[in-house]
Amino acid sequence: MFTGIVEEIGRVSSRTPGNGYDSLAITGKKVLDDLETGHSISVNGVCLTVVDLSEESFTVHVVSETLEKSNLGEIAPGSLVNLERAMGPRDRFHGHVVQGHVETVGYINSITMDRGAVRMTVTVDTYWLRYCIPKGSIALDGISLTIVGISPAGLTVALIPFTLSQTTLGKKQVGEPVNVETDIIARYLERFLEMEPDEEYGDIDVGMLRSWGFGES
């Protein structure tokens, strides 16, 4: 699990096609401190497994489905990517719950200045907008951001100078793709509401919660 707080910008040093997957070697510094093979790492918001390490880089395998459903399919040697190690049990929770399971790719529709900050509008398929609310959280290329506006065409986020300088969003241009992961809480709620009442328990109410031990002092 991740929180969407990018630790550093890495650079893709090589991309090697394989049988059903591509191998990406990515250079970094901070994320290498306690990284080990088998660890999970977020690359542009995609949860990947470290399969090899060197003093200056790590290697991950990206399967064909992930290449097709994320912007990792378009990166090449020299491309910059956002990096975040998996959250530790004692770490502060600065962002929001990010699984690293990219759901769709959005495209930057506009970038405008707003009193020193930047407002970025991203076109997203309307299916995924159902999980977005104003002031809610969204992960774009692995970055935990707050939604400041929603329209039929997509969503808008506000970016402060620090975020622009510490992530790849500061180098993005209109038309470029970004990986999108919506808030998992919204998806769980939708699933829960869609389910038929359980034959044994029926609808959940206050009495049922108390019978399970909730609300007791």
Short mmCIF file of C-alpha atoms in Angstrom, two decimals:
data_model
loop_
_atom_site.label_atom_id
_atom_site.label_comp_id
_atom_site.label_asym_id
_atom_site.label_seq_id
_atom_site.Cartn_x
_atom_site.Cartn_y
_atom_site.Cartn_z
CA MET A 1 0.00 0.00 0.00
CA PHE A 2 1.08 3.56 -0.72
CA THR A 3 -0.06 7.02 0.32
CA GLY A 4 0.60 8.99 -2.86
CA ILE A 5 3.50 11.01 -1.45
CA VAL A 6 6.22 10.84 -4.10
CA GLU A 7 9.68 10.33 -2.59
CA GLU A 8 11.71 11.20 -5.64
CA ILE A 9 11.73 11.39 -9.41
CA GLY A 10 13.51 8.47 -11.04
CA ARG A 11 14.78 8.06 -14.57
CA VAL A 12 14.27 5.01 -16.78
CA SER A 13 17.73 3.82 -17.81
CA SER A 14 16.67 0.86 -19.95
CA ARG A 15 13.64 -0.99 -21.25
CA THR A 16 14.04 -4.60 -22.36
CA PRO A 17 11.19 -6.58 -23.97
CA GLY A 18 10.60 -10.03 -22.53
CA ASN A 19 8.19 -12.93 -22.91
CA GLY A 20 4.90 -11.38 -21.77
CA TYR A 21 6.53 -8.52 -19.91
CA ASP A 22 9.07 -5.72 -20.25
CA SER A 23 11.97 -5.17 -17.85
CA LEU A 24 12.49 -1.58 -16.73
CA ALA A 25 15.68 -0.44 -15.03
CA ILE A 26 15.13 2.79 -13.11
CA THR A 27 17.77 4.94 -11.45
CA GLY A 28 17.12 6.53 -8.08
CA LYS A 29 18.75 7.50 -4.79
CA LYS A 30 16.41 7.87 -1.82
CA VAL A 31 14.21 4.88 -2.63
CA LEU A 32 17.25 2.60 -2.81
CA ASP A 33 18.14 3.11 0.87
CA ASP A 34 16.33 0.06 2.24
CA LEU A 35 14.91 -1.43 -0.93
CA GLU A 36 15.24 -5.19 -1.42
CA THR A 37 14.28 -7.64 -4.13
CA GLY A 38 10.69 -8.71 -3.61
CA HIS A 39 9.66 -5.32 -2.26
CA SER A 40 6.79 -3.37 -3.80
CA ILE A 41 7.42 0.05 -5.29
CA SER A 42 5.13 2.55 -6.99
CA VAL A 43 6.27 3.71 -10.42
CA ASN A 44 3.96 6.44 -11.74
CA GLY A 45 1.31 5.02 -9.46
CA VAL A 46 1.70 1.41 -10.62
CA CYS A 47 2.56 -1.13 -7.93
CA LEU A 48 5.48 -3.24 -9.17
CA THR A 49 7.83 -5.79 -7.64
CA VAL A 50 11.57 -5.18 -7.46
CA VAL A 51 13.31 -8.12 -9.14
CA ASP A 52 16.89 -6.84 -9.20
CA LEU A 53 19.01 -4.15 -7.55
CA SER A 54 22.28 -2.34 -8.15
CA GLU A 55 23.98 0.56 -6.38
CA GLU A 56 22.24 3.11 -8.59
CA SER A 57 19.08 1.46 -9.91
CA PHE A 58 16.42 -1.19 -9.50
CA THR A 59 14.64 -3.40 -12.03
CA VAL A 60 10.96 -4.26 -12.31
CA HIS A 61 8.95 -6.43 -14.67
CA VAL A 62 5.82 -4.90 -16.20
CA VAL A 63 3.33 -7.35 -17.70
CA SER A 64 1.58 -6.69 -21.00
CA GLU A 65 -1.78 -5.82 -19.42
CA THR A 66 -0.18 -3.15 -17.24
CA LEU A 67 1.69 -1.72 -20.22
CA GLU A 68 -1.59 -1.46 -22.11
CA LYS A 69 -3.64 0.03 -19.26
CA SER A 70 -1.15 2.58 -17.94
CA ASN A 71 1.25 5.16 -19.32
CA LEU A 72 4.16 2.83 -18.60
CA GLY A 73 3.59 1.47 -22.08
CA GLU A 74 4.79 4.79 -23.50
CA ILE A 75 7.91 5.36 -21.44
CA ALA A 76 11.39 4.91 -22.87
CA PRO A 77 14.98 5.25 -21.66
CA GLY A 78 15.33 8.77 -20.31
CA SER A 79 11.69 9.06 -19.21
CA LEU A 80 11.10 10.49 -15.73
CA VAL A 81 8.82 8.61 -13.31
CA ASN A 82 7.42 9.20 -9.82
CA LEU A 83 8.71 6.78 -7.19
CA GLU A 84 7.35 5.79 -3.79
CA ARG A 85 8.27 2.86 -1.59
CA ALA A 86 5.51 0.87 0.09
CA MET A 87 4.22 2.38 3.32
CA GLY A 88 5.69 1.04 6.57
CA PRO A 89 3.50 0.20 9.60
CA ARG A 90 4.86 3.13 11.61
CA ASP A 91 4.95 5.74 8.86
CA ARG A 92 2.85 8.89 9.00
CA PHE A 93 -0.17 8.77 6.70
CA HIS A 94 0.25 11.99 4.73
CA GLY A 95 -1.82 11.25 1.60
CA HIS A 96 -4.62 8.73 1.13
CA VAL A 97 -4.90 4.98 0.51
CA VAL A 98 -3.30 4.23 -2.85
CA GLN A 99 -3.15 0.59 -3.91
CA GLY A 100 -1.07 1.05 -7.01
CA HIS A 101 -3.82 -0.51 -9.14
CA VAL A 102 -4.21 1.97 -11.98
CA GLU A 103 -7.76 1.90 -13.33
CA THR A 104 -7.56 4.10 -16.38
CA VAL A 105 -5.44 6.64 -18.22
CA GLY A 106 -6.51 10.26 -18.33
CA TYR A 107 -5.21 12.99 -20.60
CA ILE A 108 -4.26 16.51 -19.58
CA ASN A 109 -6.80 18.88 -21.11
CA SER A 110 -5.57 22.21 -19.76
CA ILE A 111 -2.92 23.77 -17.53
CA THR A 112 -3.60 27.27 -16.19
CA MET A 113 -2.01 29.52 -13.58
CA ASP A 114 -4.06 30.49 -10.53
CA ARG A 115 -2.36 32.95 -8.14
CA GLY A 116 0.97 31.15 -8.08
CA ALA A 117 -0.49 27.66 -8.24
CA VAL A 118 -1.44 25.59 -11.27
CA ARG A 119 -4.88 24.23 -12.07
CA MET A 120 -4.68 21.08 -14.16
CA THR A 121 -7.75 19.58 -15.81
CA VAL A 122 -7.60 15.92 -16.79
CA THR A 123 -10.04 14.24 -19.16
CA VAL A 124 -11.23 10.99 -17.60
CA ASP A 125 -13.78 8.44 -18.83
CA THR A 126 -17.13 9.27 -17.25
CA TYR A 127 -17.39 5.78 -15.76
CA TRP A 128 -14.58 6.58 -13.33
CA LEU A 129 -15.89 10.04 -12.45
CA ARG A 130 -18.63 8.34 -10.41
CA TYR A 131 -15.98 7.70 -7.75
CA CYS A 132 -14.85 11.33 -7.64
CA ILE A 133 -16.21 14.12 -5.44
CA PRO A 134 -15.14 17.74 -4.90
CA LYS A 135 -12.52 17.87 -2.11
CA GLY A 136 -12.08 14.12 -2.46
CA SER A 137 -8.80 12.35 -3.20
CA ILE A 138 -7.44 11.11 -6.51
CA ALA A 139 -4.09 9.58 -7.47
CA LEU A 140 -2.58 10.91 -10.71
CA ASP A 141 0.68 9.22 -11.71
CA GLY A 142 0.89 8.02 -8.11
CA ILE A 143 0.47 11.48 -6.57
CA SER A 144 -2.20 11.99 -3.92
CA LEU A 145 -4.15 15.09 -4.94
CA THR A 146 -7.35 16.86 -3.93
CA ILE A 147 -10.07 17.28 -6.53
CA VAL A 148 -11.13 20.93 -6.77
CA GLY A 149 -13.65 20.56 -9.58
CA ILE A 150 -15.57 17.99 -11.61
CA SER A 151 -17.26 18.38 -14.97
CA PRO A 152 -18.65 15.95 -17.56
CA ALA A 153 -15.30 16.18 -19.33
CA GLY A 154 -13.11 15.30 -16.37
CA LEU A 155 -11.67 16.59 -13.12
CA THR A 156 -9.47 19.47 -11.98
CA VAL A 157 -6.71 19.49 -9.37
CA ALA A 158 -4.72 22.38 -7.93
CA LEU A 159 -0.94 21.99 -7.78
CA ILE A 160 1.31 24.05 -5.51
CA PRO A 161 4.88 24.88 -6.62
CA PHE A 162 6.33 22.23 -4.26
CA THR A 163 4.30 19.45 -5.90
CA LEU A 164 5.29 20.68 -9.35
CA SER A 165 8.99 20.65 -8.46
CA GLN A 166 9.00 17.31 -6.62
CA THR A 167 6.98 15.27 -9.12
CA THR A 168 6.78 14.79 -12.87
CA LEU A 169 3.61 16.91 -13.10
CA GLY A 170 5.77 20.02 -13.30
CA LYS A 171 7.06 18.82 -16.66
CA LYS A 172 3.76 17.61 -18.12
CA GLN A 173 2.20 19.19 -21.20
CA VAL A 174 -1.36 19.34 -22.50
CA GLY A 175 -2.29 16.07 -24.20
CA GLU A 176 0.04 13.88 -22.15
CA PRO A 177 -1.32 10.79 -20.37
CA VAL A 178 -1.51 10.34 -16.59
CA ASN A 179 -2.35 7.19 -14.65
CA VAL A 180 -5.58 7.45 -12.66
CA GLU A 181 -6.56 5.56 -9.52
CA THR A 182 -9.79 6.57 -7.78
CA ASP A 183 -10.47 6.38 -4.05
CA ILE A 184 -10.87 2.75 -2.99
CA ILE A 185 -13.34 3.74 -0.25
CA ALA A 186 -15.81 4.97 -2.87
CA ARG A 187 -15.49 1.71 -4.79
CA TYR A 188 -16.05 -0.42 -1.68
CA LEU A 189 -19.14 1.61 -0.80
CA GLU A 190 -20.58 1.14 -4.28
CA ARG A 191 -20.00 -2.60 -4.08
CA PHE A 192 -21.61 -2.79 -0.65
CA LEU A 193 -24.70 -0.89 -1.79
CA GLU A 194 -25.09 -3.07 -4.88
CA MET A 195 -25.16 -6.32 -2.90
CA GLU A 196 -28.44 -8.04 -2.14
CA PRO A 197 -29.45 -8.21 1.56
CA ASP A 198 -28.04 -11.28 3.28
CA GLU A 199 -30.70 -13.95 3.92
CA GLU A 200 -29.51 -14.52 7.48
CA TYR A 201 -28.74 -10.97 8.56
CA GLY A 202 -30.88 -8.85 6.21
CA ASP A 203 -30.23 -5.12 6.17
CA ILE A 204 -27.68 -3.78 8.63
CA ASP A 205 -29.19 -1.54 11.31
CA VAL A 206 -28.19 -0.10 14.69
CA GLY A 207 -29.50 -3.13 16.57
CA MET A 208 -27.41 -5.48 14.48
CA LEU A 209 -24.28 -3.42 15.01
CA ARG A 210 -24.85 -3.48 18.77
CA SER A 211 -25.33 -7.25 18.69
CA TRP A 212 -21.88 -7.49 17.13
CA GLY A 213 -20.36 -5.44 19.93
CA PHE A 214 -20.26 -2.02 18.29
CA GLY A 215 -21.35 0.99 20.33
CA GLU A 216 -20.89 -0.73 23.69
CA SER A 217 -18.87 1.04 26.37
#
